[in-house]
CSV table of C-alpha atoms in Angstrom, one decimal:
chain,number,residue,atom,x,y,z
H,9,MET,CA,64.7,24.3,117.1
H,10,THR,CA,61.3,23.6,115.5
H,11,ASN,CA,59.7,26.5,113.6
H,12,LEU,CA,56.3,26.6,115.3
H,13,GLU,CA,54.8,28.6,112.4
H,14,VAL,CA,55.8,25.9,109.9
H,15,LEU,CA,54.5,23.3,112.3
H,16,GLY,CA,51.1,25.0,112.5
H,17,GLN,CA,51.0,25.4,108.7
H,18,ALA,CA,51.8,21.7,108.3
H,19,ILE,CA,48.9,20.7,110.6
H,20,LYS,CA,46.6,23.0,108.7
H,21,ARG,CA,47.8,21.5,105.3
H,22,ALA,CA,47.2,18.0,106.6
H,23,GLN,CA,43.7,18.9,107.8
H,24,PHE,CA,42.9,20.6,104.5
H,25,ARG,CA,44.2,17.6,102.5
H,26,ASN,CA,42.1,15.3,104.7
H,27,HIS,CA,38.9,17.4,104.3
H,28,ARG,CA,39.4,17.9,100.5
H,29,THR,CA,40.0,14.2,99.9
H,30,MET,CA,37.2,13.0,102.1
H,31,ASP,CA,34.7,15.6,100.6
H,32,ALA,CA,35.5,14.5,97.1
H,33,ALA,CA,35.1,10.8,98.0
H,34,LEU,CA,31.8,11.3,99.8
H,35,ARG,CA,30.4,13.1,96.8
H,36,ASP,CA,30.1,9.7,95.1
H,37,ILE,CA,27.3,8.9,97.6
H,38,GLY,CA,25.7,12.3,97.3
H,39,ILE,CA,26.8,13.9,100.6
H,40,SER,CA,29.4,16.3,101.6
H,41,LEU,CA,31.9,16.0,104.5
H,42,VAL,CA,30.0,18.6,106.5
H,43,GLN,CA,26.8,16.6,106.0
H,44,TRP,CA,28.5,13.3,106.9
H,45,ASP,CA,30.0,14.9,110.0
H,46,ALA,CA,26.6,16.1,111.1
H,47,LEU,CA,25.2,12.6,110.6
H,48,ARG,CA,28.0,11.2,112.7
H,49,ALA,CA,27.3,13.7,115.5
H,50,ILE,CA,23.6,12.9,115.4
H,51,GLU,CA,24.4,9.2,115.7
H,52,ARG,CA,26.7,9.8,118.6
H,53,MET,CA,24.3,12.1,120.4
H,54,PRO,CA,20.8,10.9,119.7
H,55,HIS,CA,18.1,13.5,120.3
H,56,ALA,CA,20.6,16.2,120.9
H,57,SER,CA,19.7,19.8,120.4
H,58,GLY,CA,20.8,21.8,117.4
H,59,HIS,CA,23.0,23.9,119.7
H,60,ASP,CA,24.8,20.7,121.1
H,61,LEU,CA,25.2,19.4,117.6
H,62,ALA,CA,26.6,22.8,116.4
H,63,ILE,CA,29.3,22.6,119.1
H,64,ALA,CA,30.1,19.0,118.3
H,65,THR,CA,30.5,19.8,114.6
H,66,PHE,CA,32.4,23.1,115.0
H,67,GLN,CA,29.6,25.2,113.6
H,68,SER,CA,27.6,28.2,114.7
H,69,ASP,CA,24.0,27.5,115.8
H,70,GLN,CA,22.7,29.2,112.6
H,71,SER,CA,25.0,27.2,110.3
H,72,PHE,CA,24.0,24.0,111.9
H,73,GLY,CA,20.3,24.9,111.7
H,74,THR,CA,20.7,25.5,107.9
H,75,LEU,CA,22.5,22.2,107.5
H,76,ALA,CA,19.9,20.3,109.5
H,77,SER,CA,17.2,21.8,107.4
H,78,ARG,CA,18.9,20.5,104.3
H,79,LEU,CA,19.4,17.0,105.9
H,80,LEU,CA,15.7,17.1,106.9
H,81,ALA,CA,14.6,18.0,103.4
H,82,ARG,CA,16.6,15.1,102.0
H,83,GLY,CA,15.0,12.7,104.5
H,84,LEU,CA,18.3,11.9,106.3
H,85,ILE,CA,17.3,13.2,109.7
H,86,ALA,CA,14.1,13.7,111.7
H,87,ARG,CA,13.4,16.5,114.1
H,88,SER,CA,11.0,16.3,117.1
H,89,ALA,CA,9.9,18.7,119.8
H,90,GLY,CA,11.9,18.5,123.0
H,91,GLN,CA,11.6,20.5,126.2
H,92,GLY,CA,10.6,24.1,125.6
H,93,ARG,CA,11.7,25.3,122.2
H,94,ARG,CA,14.3,22.7,121.8
H,95,LEU,CA,14.3,20.6,118.7
H,96,GLU,CA,15.8,17.1,119.0
H,97,HIS,CA,17.5,15.4,116.0
H,98,ALA,CA,17.6,11.7,115.0
H,99,LEU,CA,18.8,9.8,112.0
H,100,THR,CA,16.2,8.2,109.6
H,101,GLU,CA,16.8,4.9,108.0
H,102,SER,CA,18.1,6.8,104.9
H,103,GLY,CA,20.4,8.8,107.2
H,104,ARG,CA,21.8,5.6,108.8
H,105,ALA,CA,22.4,4.1,105.3
H,106,ALA,CA,24.3,7.3,104.2
H,107,LEU,CA,26.3,7.2,107.4
H,108,ARG,CA,27.2,3.5,106.8
H,109,GLU,CA,28.3,4.2,103.2
H,110,GLY,CA,30.2,7.2,104.4
H,111,TYR,CA,32.1,5.1,106.9
H,112,GLN,CA,33.1,2.6,104.2
H,113,ILE,CA,34.4,5.4,102.1
H,114,ALA,CA,36.2,7.1,105.0
H,115,PHE,CA,38.0,3.9,106.0
H,116,GLY,CA,39.6,3.7,102.5
H,117,VAL,CA,40.4,7.4,102.3
H,118,LEU,CA,41.9,7.6,105.8
H,119,ASP,CA,43.9,4.4,105.1
H,120,GLU,CA,45.4,6.0,102.0
H,121,LEU,CA,46.0,9.4,103.6
H,122,PHE,CA,47.9,7.8,106.6
H,123,ALA,CA,49.7,5.2,104.5
H,124,PRO,CA,53.0,7.1,104.5
H,125,LEU,CA,53.1,6.6,108.3
H,126,ASP,CA,53.9,3.3,110.0
H,127,GLU,CA,51.8,2.3,113.1
H,128,GLU,CA,54.3,3.8,115.5
H,129,GLN,CA,54.3,7.1,113.8
H,130,ARG,CA,50.5,7.1,113.6
H,131,ALA,CA,50.3,6.4,117.4
H,132,ALA,CA,52.8,9.2,118.1
H,133,LEU,CA,50.9,11.7,116.0
H,134,LEU,CA,47.6,10.8,117.6
H,135,GLU,CA,49.1,11.1,121.1
H,136,ALA,CA,50.7,14.5,120.3
H,137,LEU,CA,47.4,15.8,118.8
H,138,GLN,CA,45.5,14.6,121.8
H,139,VAL,CA,47.9,16.4,124.2
H,140,LEU,CA,47.4,19.6,122.1
H,141,THR,CA,43.6,19.4,122.2
H,142,THR,CA,43.0,18.1,125.7
H,143,ASP,CA,41.3,20.9,127.7
H,144,ALA,CA,41.7,23.2,124.7
H,145,PRO,CA,39.4,26.2,125.0
H,146,SER,CA,36.4,25.9,122.8
H,147,SER,CA,35.0,28.8,120.9
């Protein structure tokens, strides 16, 4: 019988390894994994509110607001007034360039991280994780 505590810890260790390795690699282009994740969310959700982007990046509204202010100060994103008090976010050309560079780095890092698994194992892992996260309650 599978020890579910060990399974949960293994998932957490794999995620930690992924984050640590990706963060270190992205530092070479001057951004963190959290910043790159925000840029990806803004690209996927053009003109989204800070609240929507916070949810998409697993952050609180306040944390995302602080992160967005840093990205704005670095010229990686732009903010504009939306409906009511809503601020909408968009990538600048510098932000798009950082995102492109980040993707190049990420492809190499992820290829290396998942190298021990063959394609069948990767597909099975993806399917299992999708089953676990489908209709998962969000916090």
